[in-house]
Amino acid sequence: MDKILLIIQREYLSRVKKKSFIVMTFLVPVLFISMIALVGFLVAKQNDLGDKHKIEVVDESGRFMNKLKSTPVITYVTAKGGYATAKSTFIKEGYDYLLYIPASLTGVQLLGEKKAGPMTSGKIEDELSDIIRSQRLAEAGIDTAVLSKAQKPVSIAAMQLTENGVKDAHSYVAMGIGFLCAFLIYICLFIYGTQVMRGVIEEKVSRIIEVVISSVKPFQLMLGKIIGVGMVGLTQFLLWIIISVALSMTIGTALIKTQVSAKTEQVSQMQHGNPPGTAMAAGAQPDADVNSVLHDIAGIPVAYTIGCFLFYFLFGYFLYSAIFAAVGSAVDNETETQQFMLPITLPLIFTFALAQGFIINNPDSSLSIWLSMIPFTSPIAMMIRIPFGVPAWQLGLSMLFMIIGFLFTTWLASRIYRVGILMYGKKASYKELAKWIMYKE
Amino acid sequence: MISIRNIVKQYANHRALNDVSIEIEKGKVFGLLGPNGAGKTSLIRIINQITAPDSGEVLFNGEPLNKIHVERIGYLPEERGLYKKMEIGEQIIYLARLKGLSKAEAMKRAKYWFEKLEIQSWWNKKIEELSKGMQQKAQFVATVIHEPELLILDEPFTGFDPVNAEIIKNEILELNKKGATVIFSTHRMESVEELCDSIALLNLSRKIMDGKVKDIRNSYRSGTYVLEYEGDKIHINGNAPFTILHDASLDGYQQVKLKINAGNKVNDVLHYLLPLANINKLEEVLPTMNDIFIQMVGTANNQN
């Protein structure tokens, strides 16, 4: 036991002391936050940054005169001449597209040097359809007041029926949290699993292995390495979280300060001219959204989710890194790992690909349930499902399978490992590996 | 010290050790010899408990070998290596602690050995920054730092220049004098004659010979002598009690390699020669371990 601790200590310290670890620890949160900031910035400024289109309109039907509303992105200008003249001159006059609406309304065209993007043509289509629909409904004798009432959008609040009554299902937040957890597990199994494998190969290639296993059992060495690297992973996580939170808090306070000062300015401007009520209402709208998201986050059982995350992270990591260790022991250098890597990583990639499209939309389908039971796929599949609520028996069963799977794979991996680390120059095939499992001590 | 009894080790396609029994006496230097693939490494790994035999047993001071003995053995494998990215002092302490030393004790002894081998200045160097010879020295320290009762050295001199090989050899002999038993696996037969008290010769998974080096060499004596005498070459007729194998005229004297004929003794040779020549030297040529090795392994392999 002392010796395992010693091995864990070496594996941990030798990695944490590396320059690359320290660089990664600081770089990742900075990159992560700047990426989020960049996305936020681009979304906020999309009207300025996106393409702007000037469109000349030839309306032979006469239905759209003065009804097409220009937006910051699309500017409509009614053509002075007919279709034929406009067609030959619109490019020269600096328009991007020519919108031609024939009298019959069939065969509306958007002409341009370049093909219009689906977003642009979609927007124009929607606008034309809306105008036509209102006109037709008005022609049919429907009151415009009724019409504007009928066009009010509806939003759905998903509610979850539990033993404690009805509560918000906060499904978008659930999706986000589940996906984030699954993504972290997916990435970490790869990063730290490969680190374990590299460590094993390093010991084998540098030939220190024989010295070490004349002092400790191969199993102790394997376990020490897996735990040591796992702790490096946890340390890195913890540091990432702390640094990210610290960074975003500093940036956040700075942002709020500037926003507040901007708002007070706005308000003081408003007070001079317009009635203040409109300004307040406009300002309150985004805050309400933020509040509802915050409320949703508060509705997620934090301890439960973190507990599940840690369980699936740790056991998933143990399970996969044991296999990675066995692979490392079976080869003489890293290039030879290819043939074994695919079958190992396939279940992970498969589940992760399914997670994004299928599981997240169908958390209770039988495929999702099965994937969250199989130990090789459950760390990802279950983490996606957990924020949506998983019956206790399913969670229990999945955890039980996870533990059994972990024990079994570790046992199997250690059988391969103990033989593999002493084999040199022999190309290991699957048949060979099966033989190694059968070897006696 | 070590009793190896009827060890059998079977791998998938071949038998690495076939009913091998060897006794290794306490406080001696024991040579484990054999051509490549004879089973030496398999046997060493069994003594180190890296692998276990399929049948047979190994006794350590009369007790069946078990995990507590690991800390009393120092092993220098033929294929050596240390962690390349780790500092050398730190690494030696790590390996010493794996052998059960406390951190303080490991530190103290590591300092002692680094001073003794005059390598203090390397303490903070990484292994990858050292030459191969330097790495070997560091590895030697790692092998002996926990003062093992049993030292298992697999080709300990490879990679050393003659000066350092001599230093290491003297360290090994000093440890042996202090009571450590040494198992010494090598192909270099001259070092066997110089260092080993007893040997065992393995070939094709079996032990084909063992015993004291002196006894073995005596038992292989063939009545061959080297004779040196002054002056010109003398004529030796058919009545001589010996046959000449080889003769040479050297600067002012003659050298003859001869074999005494069956039934005759050294005295008969002297008796025959005394009236004929002025003898400087008549010395028996004992077969070298190298000759015996080649003879034993060669015959065994030809029979197959």
XYZ file of C-alpha atoms in Angstrom:
745
model
C 0.000 0.000 0.000
C 2.852 2.364 0.909
C 4.404 1.557 -2.415
C 1.251 2.382 -4.353
C 1.178 5.744 -2.584
C 4.790 6.285 -3.557
C 4.014 5.478 -7.177
C 0.965 7.753 -7.154
C 3.100 10.528 -5.724
C 5.738 10.172 -8.436
C 3.240 9.950 -11.265
C 1.410 12.977 -9.928
C 4.374 15.213 -9.157
C 6.304 14.397 -12.310
C 3.316 15.541 -14.380
C 2.227 18.520 -12.332
C 5.770 19.902 -12.313
C 5.964 19.841 -16.099
C 5.918 23.153 -17.922
C 3.208 21.934 -20.272
C 0.878 21.290 -17.338
C 1.311 24.791 -15.972
C 0.911 26.374 -19.399
C -2.242 24.341 -20.112
C -3.696 25.189 -16.719
C -3.581 28.911 -17.415
C -4.046 28.884 -21.151
C -7.256 26.859 -21.345
C -9.438 29.124 -19.128
C -8.124 32.212 -20.918
C -8.842 30.699 -24.317
C -12.207 29.414 -23.152
C -13.344 32.738 -21.804
C -12.038 34.705 -24.750
C -13.855 32.289 -27.056
C -17.120 32.839 -25.219
C -16.511 36.573 -25.172
C -15.795 36.523 -28.904
C -18.969 34.586 -29.659
C -20.965 36.968 -27.489
C -19.403 39.932 -29.198
C -20.110 38.587 -32.656
C -23.725 37.792 -31.789
C -24.218 41.258 -30.363
C -22.687 42.896 -33.390
C -24.041 40.612 -36.073
C -26.070 43.393 -37.680
C -22.926 45.439 -38.160
C -20.713 42.587 -39.175
C -23.126 40.670 -41.399
C -23.634 41.346 -45.111
C -25.821 44.313 -45.993
C -27.947 44.074 -49.063
C -29.487 46.806 -51.175
C -32.342 45.415 -53.168
C -34.170 47.084 -56.038
C -37.781 46.009 -56.209
C -39.896 45.745 -59.361
C -43.456 45.095 -58.182
C -45.830 44.440 -61.078
C -48.590 43.265 -58.751
C -48.634 46.556 -56.886
C -49.396 44.788 -53.638
C -46.135 45.584 -51.897
C -45.766 49.265 -52.560
C -44.400 50.920 -49.417
C -45.076 47.791 -47.412
C -41.629 46.212 -47.552
C -39.844 47.431 -44.473
C -36.117 48.016 -44.722
C -34.013 46.554 -41.886
C -30.402 47.296 -40.970
C -29.434 44.342 -43.133
C -31.774 44.672 -46.083
C -32.686 47.921 -47.779
C -35.557 47.910 -50.260
C -35.770 50.559 -52.967
C -38.660 50.630 -55.441
C -37.469 50.691 -59.054
C -38.357 53.654 -61.196
C -38.551 51.775 -64.493
C -39.949 48.393 -65.509
C -38.428 44.945 -65.105
C -36.450 45.043 -68.348
C -34.692 48.354 -67.623
C -34.076 47.545 -63.961
C -32.592 44.194 -64.924
C -29.988 45.842 -67.118
C -29.122 48.695 -64.766
C -29.465 47.520 -61.109
C -25.876 46.320 -60.797
C -24.491 49.524 -62.206
C -26.615 51.544 -59.840
C -25.057 49.776 -56.863
C -27.822 47.312 -55.923
C -26.926 43.807 -54.863
C -30.123 42.130 -55.988
C -33.184 42.762 -58.066
C -36.447 41.465 -56.592
C -38.967 40.884 -59.359
C -42.590 40.274 -58.375
C -44.817 39.516 -61.391
C -48.492 40.506 -61.343
C -49.581 36.877 -60.911
C -47.338 36.489 -57.794
C -46.029 33.208 -59.196
C -42.405 33.075 -60.217
C -40.973 35.711 -57.874
C -37.265 36.102 -58.651
C -34.258 37.396 -56.798
C -31.604 38.244 -59.355
C -28.032 39.074 -58.598
C -24.431 38.661 -59.688
C -23.989 36.229 -56.848
C -26.546 33.784 -55.676
C -28.379 35.104 -52.612
C -27.763 33.167 -49.409
C -30.619 31.124 -47.925
C -30.864 33.507 -44.958
C -31.423 36.524 -47.171
C -33.867 34.874 -49.522
C -35.648 33.296 -46.548
C -36.110 36.664 -44.877
C -37.526 38.192 -48.048
C -39.793 35.197 -48.557
C -41.152 35.494 -45.005
C -41.725 39.180 -45.420
C -43.556 38.796 -48.722
C -45.671 35.957 -47.339
C -46.625 37.953 -44.245
C -47.702 40.915 -46.331
C -49.695 38.746 -48.713
C -51.320 36.851 -45.839
C -52.431 40.028 -44.051
C -53.722 41.460 -47.290
C -55.690 38.332 -48.158
C -57.116 38.089 -44.644
C -58.069 41.772 -44.790
C -59.682 41.212 -48.177
C -61.656 38.360 -46.640
C -63.083 40.849 -44.176
C -61.110 40.156 -41.020
C -60.564 43.062 -38.713
C -56.939 44.260 -38.491
C -57.219 44.414 -34.706
C -58.188 40.716 -34.577
C -55.347 40.072 -36.970
C -52.641 41.652 -34.836
C -53.998 39.782 -31.827
C -53.876 36.504 -33.737
C -50.253 37.069 -34.651
C -49.025 37.253 -31.064
C -46.385 34.543 -30.541
C -46.831 31.803 -27.959
C -44.004 30.464 -25.794
C -44.137 27.113 -24.019
C -42.910 26.555 -20.479
C -41.950 22.866 -20.079
C -43.000 21.703 -16.623
C -41.986 18.518 -14.900
C -44.434 16.577 -12.771
C -42.666 15.190 -9.723
C -43.695 13.818 -6.354
C -43.179 17.273 -4.917
C -45.577 18.804 -7.392
C -45.014 20.635 -10.625
C -41.714 22.338 -11.245
C -39.995 23.999 -14.159
C -38.360 21.537 -16.490
C -35.838 24.155 -17.612
C -35.051 21.951 -20.584
C -32.581 24.252 -22.339
C -30.495 24.642 -19.240
C -30.756 20.881 -18.655
C -29.544 20.293 -22.182
C -26.635 22.653 -21.695
C -25.503 21.200 -18.407
C -25.874 17.598 -19.544
C -23.978 18.315 -22.700
C -21.211 20.167 -20.879
C -20.721 17.279 -18.432
C -20.719 14.681 -21.198
C -18.284 16.752 -23.235
C -15.882 17.118 -20.311
C -15.964 13.382 -19.657
C -15.440 12.614 -23.326
C -12.438 14.939 -23.621
C -10.893 13.805 -20.349
C -11.147 10.100 -21.063
C -9.117 10.781 -24.183
C -6.576 13.179 -22.697
C -5.831 11.315 -19.502
C -6.331 7.825 -20.914
C -3.673 8.588 -23.509
C -1.421 9.994 -20.806
C -1.617 6.704 -18.940
C -0.819 4.850 -22.156
C 2.174 7.096 -22.888
C 3.436 6.600 -19.345
C 3.315 2.834 -19.751
C 5.087 2.991 -23.105
C 7.725 5.302 -21.635
C 8.476 2.844 -18.847
C 8.649 0.026 -21.318
C 10.810 1.821 -23.867
C 13.205 3.268 -21.282
C 13.461 -0.236 -19.783
C 12.989 0.971 -16.264
C 10.050 -1.356 -15.984
C 12.120 -4.376 -14.989
C 13.774 -2.476 -12.143
C 10.442 -1.207 -10.861
C 8.625 -4.518 -10.996
C 11.456 -6.200 -9.144
C 10.242 -3.986 -6.272
C 6.467 -3.848 -6.764
C 3.832 -5.970 -8.445
C 2.885 -4.930 -11.986
C -0.674 -4.421 -10.785
C 0.467 -1.968 -8.125
C 2.428 -0.046 -10.721
C -0.517 0.068 -13.115
C -2.946 1.141 -10.413
C -0.550 3.758 -9.055
C -0.098 5.216 -12.492
C -3.825 5.314 -13.221
C -4.655 6.959 -9.900
C -1.753 9.393 -10.175
C -2.735 10.543 -13.650
C -6.392 10.708 -12.587
C -5.443 13.033 -9.769
C -3.535 15.187 -12.230
C -6.785 15.387 -14.214
C -8.816 16.365 -11.173
C -6.238 18.968 -10.185
C -6.295 20.458 -13.633
C -10.095 20.568 -13.585
C -10.187 22.240 -10.234
C -7.660 24.843 -11.313
C -9.529 25.423 -14.562
C -12.768 26.000 -12.696
C -11.176 28.313 -10.134
C -9.301 30.322 -12.742
C -12.308 30.515 -15.072
C -14.608 31.660 -12.304
C -12.090 34.209 -11.053
C -11.464 35.492 -14.567
C -15.107 35.707 -15.561
C -15.995 37.392 -12.256
C -13.391 40.077 -12.815
C -14.442 40.557 -16.407
C -18.107 40.358 -15.423
C -17.835 43.095 -12.784
C -15.949 45.268 -15.225
C -18.667 44.757 -17.844
C -21.539 45.401 -15.461
C -19.912 48.632 -14.340
C -19.690 49.935 -17.903
C -23.236 48.747 -18.630
C -24.649 50.435 -15.572
C -22.992 53.708 -16.434
C -24.281 53.373 -20.012
C -27.802 52.733 -18.737
C -27.866 55.688 -16.383
C -26.732 57.808 -19.275
C -29.560 56.401 -21.394
C -32.091 56.998 -18.678
C -30.986 60.550 -18.110
C -31.281 61.165 -21.841
C -34.751 59.649 -21.878
C -35.938 61.768 -19.023
C -35.376 64.837 -21.085
C -37.521 63.726 -24.006
C -39.614 60.575 -24.043
C -41.706 59.289 -21.158
C -39.382 57.104 -19.010
C -41.735 54.074 -18.969
C -40.873 52.932 -22.502
C -37.154 53.045 -21.832
C -37.538 51.022 -18.638
C -39.690 48.413 -20.372
C -37.176 48.022 -23.185
C -34.328 47.703 -20.703
C -36.146 45.200 -18.511
C -36.713 42.686 -21.293
C -33.188 41.084 -21.500
C -32.875 41.137 -17.709
C -35.985 39.016 -17.421
C -34.422 36.417 -19.758
C -31.217 36.340 -17.737
C -33.244 35.974 -14.573
C -35.195 33.032 -15.919
C -31.963 31.247 -16.936
C -30.474 31.936 -13.510
C -33.657 30.623 -11.968
C -33.390 27.501 -14.117
C -29.799 26.918 -13.068
C -30.802 27.290 -9.442
C -33.469 24.638 -10.089
C -30.868 21.985 -11.004
C -29.870 19.905 -7.975
C -26.224 20.906 -7.868
C -24.884 18.372 -5.376
C -26.683 15.518 -7.138
C -25.396 16.496 -10.565
C -21.842 17.068 -9.371
C -21.950 13.780 -7.476
C -23.062 11.901 -10.586
C -20.501 13.727 -12.685
C -17.674 12.778 -10.347
C -18.844 9.173 -10.214
C -19.039 8.761 -13.981
C -15.889 10.761 -14.544
C -13.854 8.665 -12.116
C -15.184 5.251 -13.023
C -15.240 6.017 -16.733
C -11.667 7.191 -16.434
C -10.608 4.110 -14.454
C -12.272 1.789 -16.908
C -10.801 3.361 -20.016
C -7.365 4.116 -18.612
C -6.974 0.476 -17.557
C -7.569 -0.480 -21.175
C -5.216 2.245 -22.352
C -2.582 0.902 -19.952
C -3.021 -2.606 -21.374
C -2.606 -1.256 -24.902
C 0.510 0.657 -23.872
C 1.990 -2.506 -22.410
C 1.333 -4.516 -25.553
C 3.250 -2.286 -27.961
C 6.846 -1.156 -28.333
C 6.135 2.411 -29.435
C 3.293 4.813 -29.867
C 2.783 4.303 -33.593
C 1.888 0.672 -32.982
C -1.066 1.660 -30.813
C -3.185 2.527 -33.863
C -4.630 -0.940 -34.379
C -5.880 -1.064 -30.779
C -7.012 2.528 -30.470
C -9.954 2.402 -32.831
C -11.919 -0.359 -31.085
C -11.358 1.378 -27.732
C -12.372 4.821 -28.808
C -15.228 3.766 -31.066
C -17.839 3.394 -28.284
C -16.877 6.828 -26.958
C -17.034 8.575 -30.310
C -20.248 6.773 -31.206
C -21.964 7.743 -27.960
C -20.741 11.297 -28.144
C -21.983 11.666 -31.706
C -25.360 10.209 -30.689
C -25.443 12.393 -27.595
C -25.468 15.615 -29.577
C -28.377 14.731 -31.812
C -30.299 11.832 -30.379
C -29.933 11.362 -26.625
C -30.272 15.036 -25.827
C -33.617 15.135 -27.694
C -34.816 11.689 -26.623
C -33.415 11.195 -23.138
C -35.959 8.501 -22.293
C -35.937 6.446 -25.485
C -34.938 2.831 -25.076
C -31.693 3.406 -27.028
C -30.736 6.182 -24.615
C -31.534 3.967 -21.647
C -29.472 1.105 -23.028
C -26.519 3.358 -23.775
C -26.668 4.700 -20.246
C -26.460 1.143 -18.882
C -23.461 -0.209 -20.822
C -20.311 0.722 -18.873
C -18.393 1.703 -22.011
C -20.976 4.258 -23.078
C -22.772 5.162 -19.865
C -20.417 7.903 -18.593
C -21.419 10.041 -21.566
C -24.981 8.837 -22.155
C -25.981 9.025 -18.493
C -24.562 12.499 -17.979
C -26.702 13.753 -20.856
C -29.784 12.183 -19.307
C -29.251 13.159 -15.674
C -30.333 16.832 -15.842
C -33.643 15.703 -17.403
C -34.301 13.426 -14.455
C -33.493 9.701 -14.382
C -35.420 7.137 -12.315
C -33.419 6.070 -9.282
C -33.426 2.397 -10.251
C -31.919 3.170 -13.654
C -29.214 5.296 -12.125
C -28.481 2.636 -9.510
C -28.338 -0.137 -12.075
C -26.119 1.901 -14.359
C -23.719 2.662 -11.495
C -23.672 -0.997 -10.505
C -22.844 -2.019 -14.076
C -20.209 0.690 -14.147
C -18.502 -0.702 -11.049
C -18.702 -4.282 -12.309
C -17.408 -3.184 -15.699
C -14.566 -1.296 -14.065
C -13.534 -4.265 -11.922
C -13.716 -6.654 -14.846
C -11.781 -4.485 -17.322
C -9.126 -3.633 -14.761
C -8.657 -7.299 -14.005
C -8.472 -8.131 -17.701
C -6.164 -5.212 -18.441
C -3.809 -6.106 -15.615
C -3.510 -9.660 -16.977
C -2.423 -8.268 -20.339
C -0.286 -5.606 -18.732
C 1.836 -7.908 -16.574
C 2.854 -9.985 -19.593
C 3.022 -7.129 -22.077
C 5.441 -4.915 -20.194
C 8.136 -7.581 -20.400
C 7.614 -8.448 -24.072
C 9.798 -6.741 -26.583
C 9.948 -6.940 -30.324
C 6.958 -9.202 -30.563
C 4.115 -7.726 -32.515
C 1.047 -8.254 -30.384
C -2.065 -9.419 -32.186
C -5.467 -9.837 -30.580
C -4.854 -13.573 -30.521
C -1.623 -12.970 -28.654
C -3.385 -10.743 -26.130
C -5.976 -13.421 -25.489
C -3.149 -15.856 -24.748
C -1.575 -13.429 -22.310
C -4.786 -13.209 -20.338
C -4.637 -16.958 -19.880
C -1.016 -17.047 -18.693
C -0.417 -18.015 -15.121
C 1.657 -15.703 -12.944
C 21.348 -18.480 0.424
C 19.325 -19.413 -2.605
C 18.133 -22.908 -3.372
C 16.523 -23.352 -6.732
C 14.683 -26.636 -6.869
C 13.316 -28.317 -9.969
C 12.138 -25.142 -11.593
C 10.026 -25.501 -14.734
C 8.860 -22.458 -16.676
C 6.740 -22.978 -19.736
C 5.835 -20.254 -22.211
C 3.286 -20.725 -24.937
C 5.588 -22.257 -27.498
C 8.720 -23.162 -25.639
C 9.993 -24.305 -22.296
C 12.308 -21.642 -20.897
C 13.489 -23.668 -17.910
C 13.391 -27.425 -17.687
C 13.843 -28.923 -14.245
C 16.640 -26.601 -13.166
C 18.133 -26.955 -9.672
C 20.932 -24.731 -8.418
C 22.416 -24.044 -4.979
C 23.935 -20.653 -4.359
C 26.080 -20.325 -1.254
C 25.891 -17.355 1.037
C 28.619 -14.776 0.652
C 29.938 -16.130 -2.633
C 30.041 -14.788 -6.140
C 28.023 -17.074 -8.348
C 28.240 -17.036 -12.121
C 25.138 -17.850 -14.127
C 26.383 -18.678 -17.591
C 24.883 -19.786 -20.835
C 24.404 -18.778 -24.432
C 21.630 -16.412 -25.467
C 18.198 -17.917 -24.970
C 19.407 -20.554 -22.526
C 16.976 -19.393 -19.848
C 19.190 -17.155 -17.687
C 16.868 -14.165 -17.770
C 13.845 -16.367 -17.063
C 15.595 -17.765 -14.011
C 16.670 -14.327 -12.803
C 13.119 -13.055 -13.209
C 11.855 -15.933 -11.104
C 14.339 -15.154 -8.320
C 13.202 -11.516 -8.524
C 9.569 -12.629 -8.369
C 8.816 -10.837 -11.591
C 7.416 -14.113 -12.865
C 6.559 -17.313 -11.043
C 7.654 -20.816 -12.027
C 5.107 -23.351 -13.262
C 6.525 -25.880 -10.856
C 9.420 -26.183 -8.465
C 10.392 -23.772 -5.729
C 12.963 -21.219 -4.738
C 14.140 -20.942 -1.129
C 15.670 -17.746 0.238
C 17.712 -18.609 3.338
C 15.576 -21.708 3.669
C 12.213 -19.899 3.450
C 10.041 -20.155 0.361
C 10.555 -17.011 -1.683
C 7.915 -14.357 -1.019
C 7.274 -10.631 -1.223
C 9.272 -9.688 1.866
C 12.430 -10.908 0.154
C 12.072 -8.350 -2.619
C 13.582 -5.679 -0.379
C 16.631 -7.818 0.279
C 17.490 -8.276 -3.392
C 19.182 -5.770 -5.664
C 18.682 -6.340 -9.356
C 20.563 -4.835 -12.255
C 18.821 -6.030 -15.427
C 20.699 -6.500 -18.650
C 18.444 -4.008 -20.395
C 18.733 -1.065 -18.087
C 16.910 2.172 -17.996
C 15.736 4.972 -15.799
C 13.056 7.602 -16.238
C 14.542 9.894 -18.870
C 12.859 13.096 -17.747
C 13.418 12.637 -14.050
C 16.278 14.142 -12.109
C 18.821 11.541 -11.202
C 19.012 12.126 -7.428
C 15.226 12.178 -7.104
C 15.034 9.017 -9.157
C 17.518 7.073 -7.039
C 15.593 8.072 -3.920
C 12.332 6.957 -5.521
C 13.753 3.546 -6.428
C 15.302 3.178 -2.958
C 11.961 3.980 -1.329
C 10.264 1.385 -3.524
C 12.721 -1.053 -1.933
C 11.428 -0.028 1.485
C 13.882 2.647 2.630
C 12.582 5.734 4.409
C 12.999 9.048 2.624
C 15.688 10.301 5.002
C 17.632 7.044 4.868
C 17.408 6.919 1.082
C 18.695 10.485 0.899
C 21.609 9.751 3.219
C 22.714 6.653 1.357
C 22.292 8.224 -2.051
C 24.580 11.076 -0.992
C 27.083 8.524 0.296
C 27.168 6.612 -2.970
C 27.274 9.717 -5.129
C 30.299 10.864 -3.199
C 31.925 7.466 -3.345
C 31.554 7.239 -7.119
C 32.369 10.947 -7.498
C 29.152 11.832 -9.235
C 27.746 14.420 -6.783
C 27.566 17.053 -9.499
C 24.984 14.995 -11.395
C 22.376 15.075 -8.644
C 20.040 17.517 -10.398
C 20.701 16.348 -13.931
C 18.079 14.530 -15.910
C 18.954 11.073 -17.176
C 18.628 12.162 -20.790
C 21.431 14.679 -20.209
C 23.909 11.979 -19.160
C 26.158 9.760 -21.268
C 25.487 6.054 -21.345
C 28.356 5.269 -18.982
C 27.077 7.842 -16.506
C 23.586 6.350 -16.657
C 25.061 2.946 -15.872
C 26.811 4.299 -12.804
C 23.577 5.857 -11.592
C 21.803 2.591 -12.209
C 24.405 0.731 -10.227
C 23.747 3.029 -7.272
C 20.024 2.326 -7.595
C 20.779 -1.406 -7.477
C 22.894 -1.400 -4.321
C 21.499 1.513 -2.320
C 19.277 -0.584 -0.070
C 22.238 -2.797 0.899
C 20.758 -6.008 -0.455
C 21.845 -9.378 0.850
C 21.601 -10.704 -2.673
C 22.836 -8.817 -5.706
C 21.717 -10.031 -9.108
C 23.802 -8.448 -11.831
C 23.023 -9.171 -15.453
C 26.033 -8.220 -17.595
C 27.093 -5.470 -15.187
C 30.103 -4.275 -17.176
C 28.571 -3.572 -20.543
C 28.582 0.112 -21.387
C 31.521 0.942 -19.098
C 34.943 2.045 -20.230
C 37.804 -0.011 -18.715
C 38.434 2.512 -15.937
C 34.822 2.616 -14.801
C 34.422 -1.140 -15.273
C 37.301 -1.559 -12.815
C 35.685 0.837 -10.345
C 32.398 -1.038 -10.517
C 34.148 -4.393 -10.241
C 35.893 -3.265 -7.077
C 32.619 -1.982 -5.639
C 31.013 -5.346 -6.313
C 33.894 -7.178 -4.644
C 33.748 -4.837 -1.672
C 30.040 -5.465 -1.241
C 30.737 -9.174 -1.504
C 33.417 -8.891 1.174
C 30.863 -7.175 3.420
C 28.657 -10.230 3.077
C 26.501 -9.736 0.007
C 25.927 -12.767 -2.152
C 26.318 -11.976 -5.833
C 24.677 -13.682 -8.791
C 26.475 -12.673 -11.857
C 25.157 -13.381 -15.316
C 27.548 -12.786 -18.157
C 29.069 -13.852 -21.430
C 32.504 -12.499 -20.571
C 34.302 -15.597 -19.429
C 37.502 -13.859 -18.308
C 35.510 -11.937 -15.715
C 33.988 -15.222 -14.570
C 37.447 -16.688 -13.851
C 38.397 -13.511 -12.071
C 35.291 -12.995 -9.949
C 33.246 -16.152 -9.534
C 33.598 -18.803 -6.894
C 31.064 -21.122 -8.490
C 29.079 -21.238 -11.670
C 26.144 -22.947 -13.287
C 25.970 -23.324 -17.022
C 22.566 -23.291 -18.646
C 21.977 -24.415 -22.183
C 18.708 -25.015 -24.000
C 16.655 -24.530 -20.823
C 18.629 -27.098 -18.824
C 21.504 -26.867 -16.401
C 24.338 -28.757 -18.039
C 27.064 -28.096 -15.491
C 27.664 -26.513 -12.121
C 30.291 -26.385 -9.400
C 33.277 -24.405 -8.181
C 35.230 -22.677 -10.919
C 38.481 -24.229 -9.670
C 37.025 -27.747 -9.651
C 35.516 -27.359 -13.069
C 38.718 -26.121 -14.590
C 40.656 -28.956 -12.916
C 38.245 -31.548 -14.136
C 38.742 -30.307 -17.671
C 42.522 -30.384 -17.547
C 43.889 -32.280 -20.498
C 47.549 -32.675 -19.582
C 48.585 -29.726 -21.694
C 51.724 -27.797 -20.687
C 53.792 -24.915 -21.920
C 57.519 -25.512 -22.006
C 60.173 -22.860 -22.474
C 63.880 -23.590 -22.843
C 66.984 -21.708 -23.852
C 69.029 -22.040 -26.973
C 68.299 -23.689 -30.271
C 65.554 -26.050 -31.037
C 66.217 -29.564 -29.788
C 65.274 -32.735 -31.581
C 62.550 -34.702 -29.889
C 62.192 -38.276 -30.968
C 59.291 -40.711 -30.874
C 60.206 -42.019 -27.404
C 59.237 -38.813 -25.736
C 56.457 -39.173 -23.111
C 54.555 -36.301 -24.720
C 53.296 -35.051 -28.069
C 54.101 -31.614 -29.353
C 51.021 -29.615 -30.207
C 52.703 -26.464 -31.247
C 56.236 -25.027 -31.179
C 57.762 -21.662 -31.877
C 61.249 -20.115 -31.886
C 61.143 -16.885 -29.992
C 63.833 -14.330 -29.268
C 66.610 -16.518 -27.787
C 64.372 -19.250 -26.466
C 61.943 -21.867 -27.629
C 58.318 -22.227 -26.618
C 56.506 -25.533 -26.966
C 52.944 -26.481 -26.190
C 52.802 -30.169 -25.367
C 50.400 -32.782 -24.250
C 51.555 -35.543 -21.917
C 50.838 -38.994 -23.307
C 48.508 -41.282 -21.430
C 50.171 -43.082 -18.524
C 52.966 -40.533 -18.123
C 53.475 -37.842 -15.524
C 55.106 -34.407 -15.394
C 58.183 -35.997 -13.856
C 58.560 -38.257 -16.902
C 58.565 -35.182 -19.080
C 61.215 -33.490 -16.967
C 63.241 -36.657 -16.892
C 63.226 -36.825 -20.663
C 64.046 -33.157 -21.134
C 66.704 -32.560 -18.484
C 69.647 -33.982 -20.428
C 68.556 -32.237 -23.618
C 67.752 -28.636 -22.710
C 68.103 -25.808 -20.236
C 64.499 -25.484 -18.990
C 63.152 -22.063 -18.070
C 59.571 -22.975 -17.464
C 57.151 -25.870 -17.553
C 53.617 -24.859 -16.695
C 50.299 -26.591 -16.905
C 47.716 -24.939 -19.118
C 44.334 -25.102 -17.409
C 41.440 -24.836 -19.812
C 39.880 -21.379 -19.710
C 36.225 -21.044 -18.846
C 35.852 -19.832 -22.381
C 37.167 -23.149 -23.747
C 34.944 -25.127 -21.399
C 31.928 -22.993 -22.286
C 32.466 -23.456 -26.001
C 33.136 -27.149 -25.584
C 30.096 -27.817 -23.410
C 27.658 -25.697 -25.336
C 29.091 -26.728 -28.679
C 28.755 -30.472 -28.013
C 25.303 -30.113 -26.547
C 24.084 -28.123 -29.516
C 25.686 -30.479 -32.035
C 23.847 -33.402 -30.523
C 20.568 -31.747 -31.291
